[in-house]
Tab-separated table of C-alpha atoms in Angstrom:
chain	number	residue	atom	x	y	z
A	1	UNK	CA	-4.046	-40.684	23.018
A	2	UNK	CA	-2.069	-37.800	21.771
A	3	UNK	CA	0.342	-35.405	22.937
A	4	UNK	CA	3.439	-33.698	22.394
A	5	UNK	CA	6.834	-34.115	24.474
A	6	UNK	CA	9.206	-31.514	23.656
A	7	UNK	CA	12.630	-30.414	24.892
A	8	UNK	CA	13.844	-26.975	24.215
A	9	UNK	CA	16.606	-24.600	25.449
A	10	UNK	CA	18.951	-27.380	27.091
A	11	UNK	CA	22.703	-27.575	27.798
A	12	UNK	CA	24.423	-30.646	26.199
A	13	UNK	CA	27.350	-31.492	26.783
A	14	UNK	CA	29.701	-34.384	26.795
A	15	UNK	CA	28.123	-36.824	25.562
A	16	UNK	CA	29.601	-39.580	24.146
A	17	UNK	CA	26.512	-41.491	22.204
A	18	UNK	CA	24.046	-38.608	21.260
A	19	UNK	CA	22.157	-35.538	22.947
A	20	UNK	CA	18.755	-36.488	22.330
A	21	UNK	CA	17.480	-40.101	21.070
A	22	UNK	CA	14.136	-40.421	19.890
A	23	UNK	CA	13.088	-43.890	19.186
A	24	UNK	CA	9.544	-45.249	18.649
A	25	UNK	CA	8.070	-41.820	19.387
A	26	UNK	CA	5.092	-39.248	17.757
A	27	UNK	CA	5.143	-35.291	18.561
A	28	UNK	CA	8.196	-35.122	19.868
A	29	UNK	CA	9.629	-31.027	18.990
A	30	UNK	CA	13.346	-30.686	19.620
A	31	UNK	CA	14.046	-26.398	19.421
A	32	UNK	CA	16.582	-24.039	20.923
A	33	UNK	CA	18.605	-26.101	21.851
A	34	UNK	CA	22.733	-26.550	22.135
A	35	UNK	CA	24.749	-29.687	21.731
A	36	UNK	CA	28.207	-29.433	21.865
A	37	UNK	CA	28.910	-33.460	21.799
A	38	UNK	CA	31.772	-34.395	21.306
A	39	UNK	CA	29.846	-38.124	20.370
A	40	UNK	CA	29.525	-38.604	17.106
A	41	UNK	CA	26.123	-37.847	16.813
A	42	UNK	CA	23.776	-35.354	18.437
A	43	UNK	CA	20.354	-36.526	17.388
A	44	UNK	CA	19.414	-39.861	16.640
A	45	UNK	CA	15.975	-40.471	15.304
A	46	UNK	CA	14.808	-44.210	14.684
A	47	UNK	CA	11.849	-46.421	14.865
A	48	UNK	CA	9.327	-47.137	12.488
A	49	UNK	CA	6.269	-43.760	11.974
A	50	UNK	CA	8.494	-41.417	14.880
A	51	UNK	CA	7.615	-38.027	14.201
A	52	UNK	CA	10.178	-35.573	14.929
A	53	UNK	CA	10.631	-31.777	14.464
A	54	UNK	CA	14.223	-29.917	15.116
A	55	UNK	CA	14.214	-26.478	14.452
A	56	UNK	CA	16.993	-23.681	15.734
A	57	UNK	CA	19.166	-25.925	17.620
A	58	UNK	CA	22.638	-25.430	17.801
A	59	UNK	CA	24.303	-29.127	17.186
A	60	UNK	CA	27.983	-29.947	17.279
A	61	UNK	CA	28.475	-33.117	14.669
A	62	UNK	CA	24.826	-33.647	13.340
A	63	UNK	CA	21.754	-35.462	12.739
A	64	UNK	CA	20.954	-38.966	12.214
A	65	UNK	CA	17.527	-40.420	10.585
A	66	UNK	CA	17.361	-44.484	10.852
A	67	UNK	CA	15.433	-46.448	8.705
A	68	UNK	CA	11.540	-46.786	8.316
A	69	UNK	CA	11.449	-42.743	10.230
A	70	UNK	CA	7.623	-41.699	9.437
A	71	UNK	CA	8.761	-37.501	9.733
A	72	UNK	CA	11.753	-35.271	10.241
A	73	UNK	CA	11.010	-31.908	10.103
A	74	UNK	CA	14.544	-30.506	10.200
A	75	UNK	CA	15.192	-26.259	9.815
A	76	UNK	CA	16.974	-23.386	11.409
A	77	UNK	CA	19.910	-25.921	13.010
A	78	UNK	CA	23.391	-24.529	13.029
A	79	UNK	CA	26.303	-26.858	12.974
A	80	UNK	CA	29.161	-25.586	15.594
A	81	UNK	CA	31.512	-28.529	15.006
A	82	UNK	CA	33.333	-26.616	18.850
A	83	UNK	CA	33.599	-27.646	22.151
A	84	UNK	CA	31.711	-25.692	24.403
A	85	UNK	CA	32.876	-22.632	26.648
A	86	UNK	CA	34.115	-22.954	30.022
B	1	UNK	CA	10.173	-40.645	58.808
B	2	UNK	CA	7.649	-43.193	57.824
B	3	UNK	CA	5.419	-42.138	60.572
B	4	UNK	CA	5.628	-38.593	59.583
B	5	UNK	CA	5.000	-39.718	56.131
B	6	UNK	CA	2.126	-41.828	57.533
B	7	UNK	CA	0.449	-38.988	58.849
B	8	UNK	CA	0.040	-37.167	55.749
B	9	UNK	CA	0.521	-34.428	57.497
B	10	UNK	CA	3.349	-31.743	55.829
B	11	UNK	CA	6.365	-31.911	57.888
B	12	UNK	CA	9.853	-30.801	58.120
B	13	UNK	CA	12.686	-33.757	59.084
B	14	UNK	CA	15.426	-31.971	61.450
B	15	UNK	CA	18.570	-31.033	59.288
B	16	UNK	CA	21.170	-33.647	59.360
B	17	UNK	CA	21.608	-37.201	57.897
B	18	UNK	CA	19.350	-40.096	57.807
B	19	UNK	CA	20.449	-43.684	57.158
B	20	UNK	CA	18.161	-45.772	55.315
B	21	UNK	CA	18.371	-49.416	55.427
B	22	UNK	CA	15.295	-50.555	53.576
B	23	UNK	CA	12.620	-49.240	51.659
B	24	UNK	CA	10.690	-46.799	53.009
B	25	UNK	CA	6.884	-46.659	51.739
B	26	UNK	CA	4.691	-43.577	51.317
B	27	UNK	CA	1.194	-44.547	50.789
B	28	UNK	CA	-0.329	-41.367	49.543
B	29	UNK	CA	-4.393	-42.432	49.582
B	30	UNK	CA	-8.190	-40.746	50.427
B	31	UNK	CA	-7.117	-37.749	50.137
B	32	UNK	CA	-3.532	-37.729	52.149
B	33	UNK	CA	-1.026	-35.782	50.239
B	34	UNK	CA	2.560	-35.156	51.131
B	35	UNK	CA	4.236	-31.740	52.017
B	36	UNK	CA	8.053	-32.457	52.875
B	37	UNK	CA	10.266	-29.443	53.378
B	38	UNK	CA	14.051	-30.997	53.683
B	39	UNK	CA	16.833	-28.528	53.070
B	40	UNK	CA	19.568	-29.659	54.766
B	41	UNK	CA	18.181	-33.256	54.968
B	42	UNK	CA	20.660	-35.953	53.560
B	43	UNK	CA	19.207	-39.605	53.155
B	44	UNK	CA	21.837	-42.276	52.633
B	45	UNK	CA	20.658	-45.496	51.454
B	46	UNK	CA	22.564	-48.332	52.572
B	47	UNK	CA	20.850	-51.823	51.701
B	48	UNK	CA	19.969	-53.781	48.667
B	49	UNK	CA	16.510	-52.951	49.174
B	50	UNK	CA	16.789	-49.302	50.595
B	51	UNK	CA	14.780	-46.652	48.455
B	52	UNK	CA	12.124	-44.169	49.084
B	53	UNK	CA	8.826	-45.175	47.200
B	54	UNK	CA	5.680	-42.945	47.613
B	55	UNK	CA	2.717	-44.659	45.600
B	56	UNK	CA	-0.832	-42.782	44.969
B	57	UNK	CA	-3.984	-44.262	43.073
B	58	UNK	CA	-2.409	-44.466	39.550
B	59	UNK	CA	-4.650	-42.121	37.800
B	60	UNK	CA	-7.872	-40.826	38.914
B	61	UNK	CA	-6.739	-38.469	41.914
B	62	UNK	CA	-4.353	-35.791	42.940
B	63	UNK	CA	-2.078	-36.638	45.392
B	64	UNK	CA	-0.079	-33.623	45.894
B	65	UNK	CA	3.214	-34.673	46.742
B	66	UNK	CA	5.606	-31.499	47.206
B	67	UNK	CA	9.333	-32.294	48.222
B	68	UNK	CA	11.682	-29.405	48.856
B	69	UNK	CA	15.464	-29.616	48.732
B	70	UNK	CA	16.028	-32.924	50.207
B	71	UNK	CA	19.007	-34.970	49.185
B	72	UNK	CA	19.373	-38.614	48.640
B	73	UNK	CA	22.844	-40.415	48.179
B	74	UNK	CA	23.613	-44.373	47.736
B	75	UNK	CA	26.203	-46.284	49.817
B	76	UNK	CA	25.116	-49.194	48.735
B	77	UNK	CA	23.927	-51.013	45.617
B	78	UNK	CA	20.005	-49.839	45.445
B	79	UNK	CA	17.045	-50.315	43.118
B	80	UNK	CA	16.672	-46.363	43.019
B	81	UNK	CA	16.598	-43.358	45.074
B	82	UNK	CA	13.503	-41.959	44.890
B	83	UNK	CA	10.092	-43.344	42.900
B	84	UNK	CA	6.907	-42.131	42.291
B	85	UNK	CA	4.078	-44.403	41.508
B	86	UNK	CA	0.866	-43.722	40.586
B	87	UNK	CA	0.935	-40.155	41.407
B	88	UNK	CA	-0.373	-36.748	40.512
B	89	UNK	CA	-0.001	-33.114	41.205
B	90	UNK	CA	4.024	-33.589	41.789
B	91	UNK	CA	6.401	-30.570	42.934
B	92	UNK	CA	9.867	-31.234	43.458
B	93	UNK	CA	12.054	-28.838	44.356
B	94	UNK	CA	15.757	-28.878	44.204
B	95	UNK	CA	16.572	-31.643	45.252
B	96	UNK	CA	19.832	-33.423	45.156
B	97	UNK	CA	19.992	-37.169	44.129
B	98	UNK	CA	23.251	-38.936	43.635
B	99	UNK	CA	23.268	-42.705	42.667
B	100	UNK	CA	27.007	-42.683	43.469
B	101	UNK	CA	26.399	-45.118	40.504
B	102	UNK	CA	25.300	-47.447	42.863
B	103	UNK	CA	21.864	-47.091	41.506
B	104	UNK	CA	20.311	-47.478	38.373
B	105	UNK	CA	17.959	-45.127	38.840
B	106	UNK	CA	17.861	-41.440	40.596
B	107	UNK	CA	14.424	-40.993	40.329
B	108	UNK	CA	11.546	-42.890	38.714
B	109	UNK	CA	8.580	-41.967	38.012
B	110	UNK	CA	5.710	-44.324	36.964
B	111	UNK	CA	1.933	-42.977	35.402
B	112	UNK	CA	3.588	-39.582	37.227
B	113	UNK	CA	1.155	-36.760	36.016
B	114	UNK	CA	0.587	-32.886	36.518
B	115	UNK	CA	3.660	-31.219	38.405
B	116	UNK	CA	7.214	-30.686	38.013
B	117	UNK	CA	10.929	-31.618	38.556
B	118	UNK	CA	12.766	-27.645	39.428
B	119	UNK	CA	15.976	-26.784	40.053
B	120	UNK	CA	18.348	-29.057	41.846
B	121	UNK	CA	20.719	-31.849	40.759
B	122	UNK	CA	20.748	-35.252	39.546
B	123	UNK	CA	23.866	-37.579	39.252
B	124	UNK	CA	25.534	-41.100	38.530
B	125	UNK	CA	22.103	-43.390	37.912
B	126	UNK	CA	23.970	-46.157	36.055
B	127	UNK	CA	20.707	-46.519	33.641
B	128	UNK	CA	18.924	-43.251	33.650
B	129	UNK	CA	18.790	-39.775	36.263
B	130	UNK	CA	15.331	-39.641	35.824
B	131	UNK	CA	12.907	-42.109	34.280
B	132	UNK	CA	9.310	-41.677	33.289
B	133	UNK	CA	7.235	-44.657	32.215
B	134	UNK	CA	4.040	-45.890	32.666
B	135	UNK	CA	2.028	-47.652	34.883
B	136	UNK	CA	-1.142	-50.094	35.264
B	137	UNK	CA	-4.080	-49.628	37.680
B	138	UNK	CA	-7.595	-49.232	38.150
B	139	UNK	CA	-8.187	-47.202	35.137
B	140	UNK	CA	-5.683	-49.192	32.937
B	141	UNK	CA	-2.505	-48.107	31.339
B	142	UNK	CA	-1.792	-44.875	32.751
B	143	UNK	CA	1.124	-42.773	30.903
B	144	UNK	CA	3.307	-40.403	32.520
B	145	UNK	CA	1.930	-36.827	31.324
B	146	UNK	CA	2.095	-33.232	31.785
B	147	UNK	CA	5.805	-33.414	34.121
B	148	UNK	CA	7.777	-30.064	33.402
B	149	UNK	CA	11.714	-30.854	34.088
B	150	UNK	CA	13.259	-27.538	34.080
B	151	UNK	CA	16.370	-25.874	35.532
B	152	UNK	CA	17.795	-29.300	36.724
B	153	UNK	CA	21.686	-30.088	36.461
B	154	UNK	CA	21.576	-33.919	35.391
B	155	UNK	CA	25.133	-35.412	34.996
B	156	UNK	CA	26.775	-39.045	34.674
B	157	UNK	CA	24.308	-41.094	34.184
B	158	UNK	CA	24.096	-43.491	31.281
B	159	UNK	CA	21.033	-41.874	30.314
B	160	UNK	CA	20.436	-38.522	32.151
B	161	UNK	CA	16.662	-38.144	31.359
B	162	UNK	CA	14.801	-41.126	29.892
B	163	UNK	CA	11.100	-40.553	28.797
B	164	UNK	CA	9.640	-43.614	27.924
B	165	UNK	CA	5.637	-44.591	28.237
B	166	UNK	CA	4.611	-40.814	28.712
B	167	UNK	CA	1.675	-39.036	26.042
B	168	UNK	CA	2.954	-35.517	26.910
B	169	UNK	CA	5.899	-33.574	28.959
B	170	UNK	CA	8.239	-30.325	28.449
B	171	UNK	CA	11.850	-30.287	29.483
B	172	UNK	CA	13.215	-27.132	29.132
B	173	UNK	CA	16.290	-24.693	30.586
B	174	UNK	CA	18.142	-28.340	31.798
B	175	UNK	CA	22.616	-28.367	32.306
B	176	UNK	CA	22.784	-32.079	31.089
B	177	UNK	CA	26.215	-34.139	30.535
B	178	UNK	CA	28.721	-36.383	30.806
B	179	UNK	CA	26.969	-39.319	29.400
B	180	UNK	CA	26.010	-42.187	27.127
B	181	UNK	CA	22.773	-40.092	25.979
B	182	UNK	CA	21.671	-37.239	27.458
B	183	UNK	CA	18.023	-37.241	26.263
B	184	UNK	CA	15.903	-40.648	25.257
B	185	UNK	CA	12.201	-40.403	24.132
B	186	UNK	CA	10.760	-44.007	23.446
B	187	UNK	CA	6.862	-44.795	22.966
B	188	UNK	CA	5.362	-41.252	23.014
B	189	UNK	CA	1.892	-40.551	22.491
B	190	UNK	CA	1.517	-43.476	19.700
């Protein structure tokens, strides 16, 4: 069985681990989305053959790819390094 | 309210607030489905056991279960607000569950397929605001799939929105913070 979760033009904010956390998982597409943290991460990818792709998301701090990570497709992210408006 | 669940019949619970000492079992089978429009319906669960379950076939039918702007609270130390098990064709509609974080769970949803979680607001689950995972019956392992979460404020949970056992889903358009991680994806569509 195959099929695709994705997540796309969400709100993060104040988080203190990460925004998104894939772990252990296939077709997952992360796009359009903004993370303003302030944890020090805002994805975290892990777990051995996840395939992930991020593309145009706005992240505050950045990406991080564990060990054994089958795919990252990774393009179009900005890095705001801000808090978010009020 | 468990007769009028009983029934599966739609129905509409007068406004005004509903204590809930135990849990309180929808059996959604041959056929019944379950039309609830609450706004202006508060359920306050008050009891270790208290929680609103409403279980369907798990796989292999359509339940229909459509919920409209009801709200569940905790008072108490509970397993979870609200959990679906086992069912299909979902519609919730802004509804309003706060764990108080009092619960570890807002609301779970096991081999949940076709429908989706709009509008509303989801708050202080102590492990996860919403959790999909999957289930076993008849037809084996069934996987959450095909839940749209859209348009949902999810805040102060540990984990806000925690997909885990599903083969397919969109969340999309969510206000999600003040938490541990906002968004967990574990054992998708291996």
């Amino acid at each position: 069985m195959t099929g695709l979760v994705s997540a796309h033009d969400n709100h993060f904010e104040s988080n203190s681990v990460a925004a998104i956390w894939v772990k252990n998982a296939r077709n997952v597409v992360l796009v359009h989305n903004a993370m303003y943290g302030p944890g020090s991460n805002d994805i975290v990818v892990n777990g051995m053959g996840t395939h992930v792709r991020i593309d145009g998301n706005q992240l505050n701090n950045g990406l991080v790819v564990g060990a054994g990570v089958g795919r990252v497709i990774y393009d179009n992210n900005h890095q705001l390094g801000r808090a978010p408006p009020d | 309210m468990q007769a009028a669940c009983d029934t599966g019949r739609p129905f509409a619970l007068p406004a005004g607030s509903y204590r809930v000492t135990r849990l309180l079992t929808c059996k959604l089978g041959n056929g019944k489905g379950l039309l609830a429009n609450n706004v202006g319906v508060t359920i306050i669960l008050d009891g270790p056991t208290a929680g609103i379950r409403i279980t369907g076939t798990v796989g292999g039918a359509d339940e229909n279960v459509f919920i409209t702007g009801l709200k569940i609270t905790a008072k108490s130390q509970v397993p979870f607000l609200l959990d679906l098990y086992g069912v299909a064709e979902i519609q919730l509609t802004n509804l309003r569950l706060d764990g108080k974080n009092l619960a570890p769970y807002a609301l779970l949803m096991r081999a949940a397929q076709k429908g989706q979680i709009s509008g509303g607001s989801i708050y202080g689950a102590t492990l996860a605001g919403i959790r999909q995972e999957s289930a076993t019956g008849k037809y084996g392992d069934v996987r959450s799939n095909a839940i749209e979460i859209h348009g949902v404020s999810l805040s102060n949970g540990n984990t806000n929105i925690e997909v885990a056992g599903a083969d397919d889903g969109e969340i999309h358009g969510n206000h999600i913070t003040a938490e541990n991680t906002a968004l967990s994806m574990t054992w998708i569509a291996r």
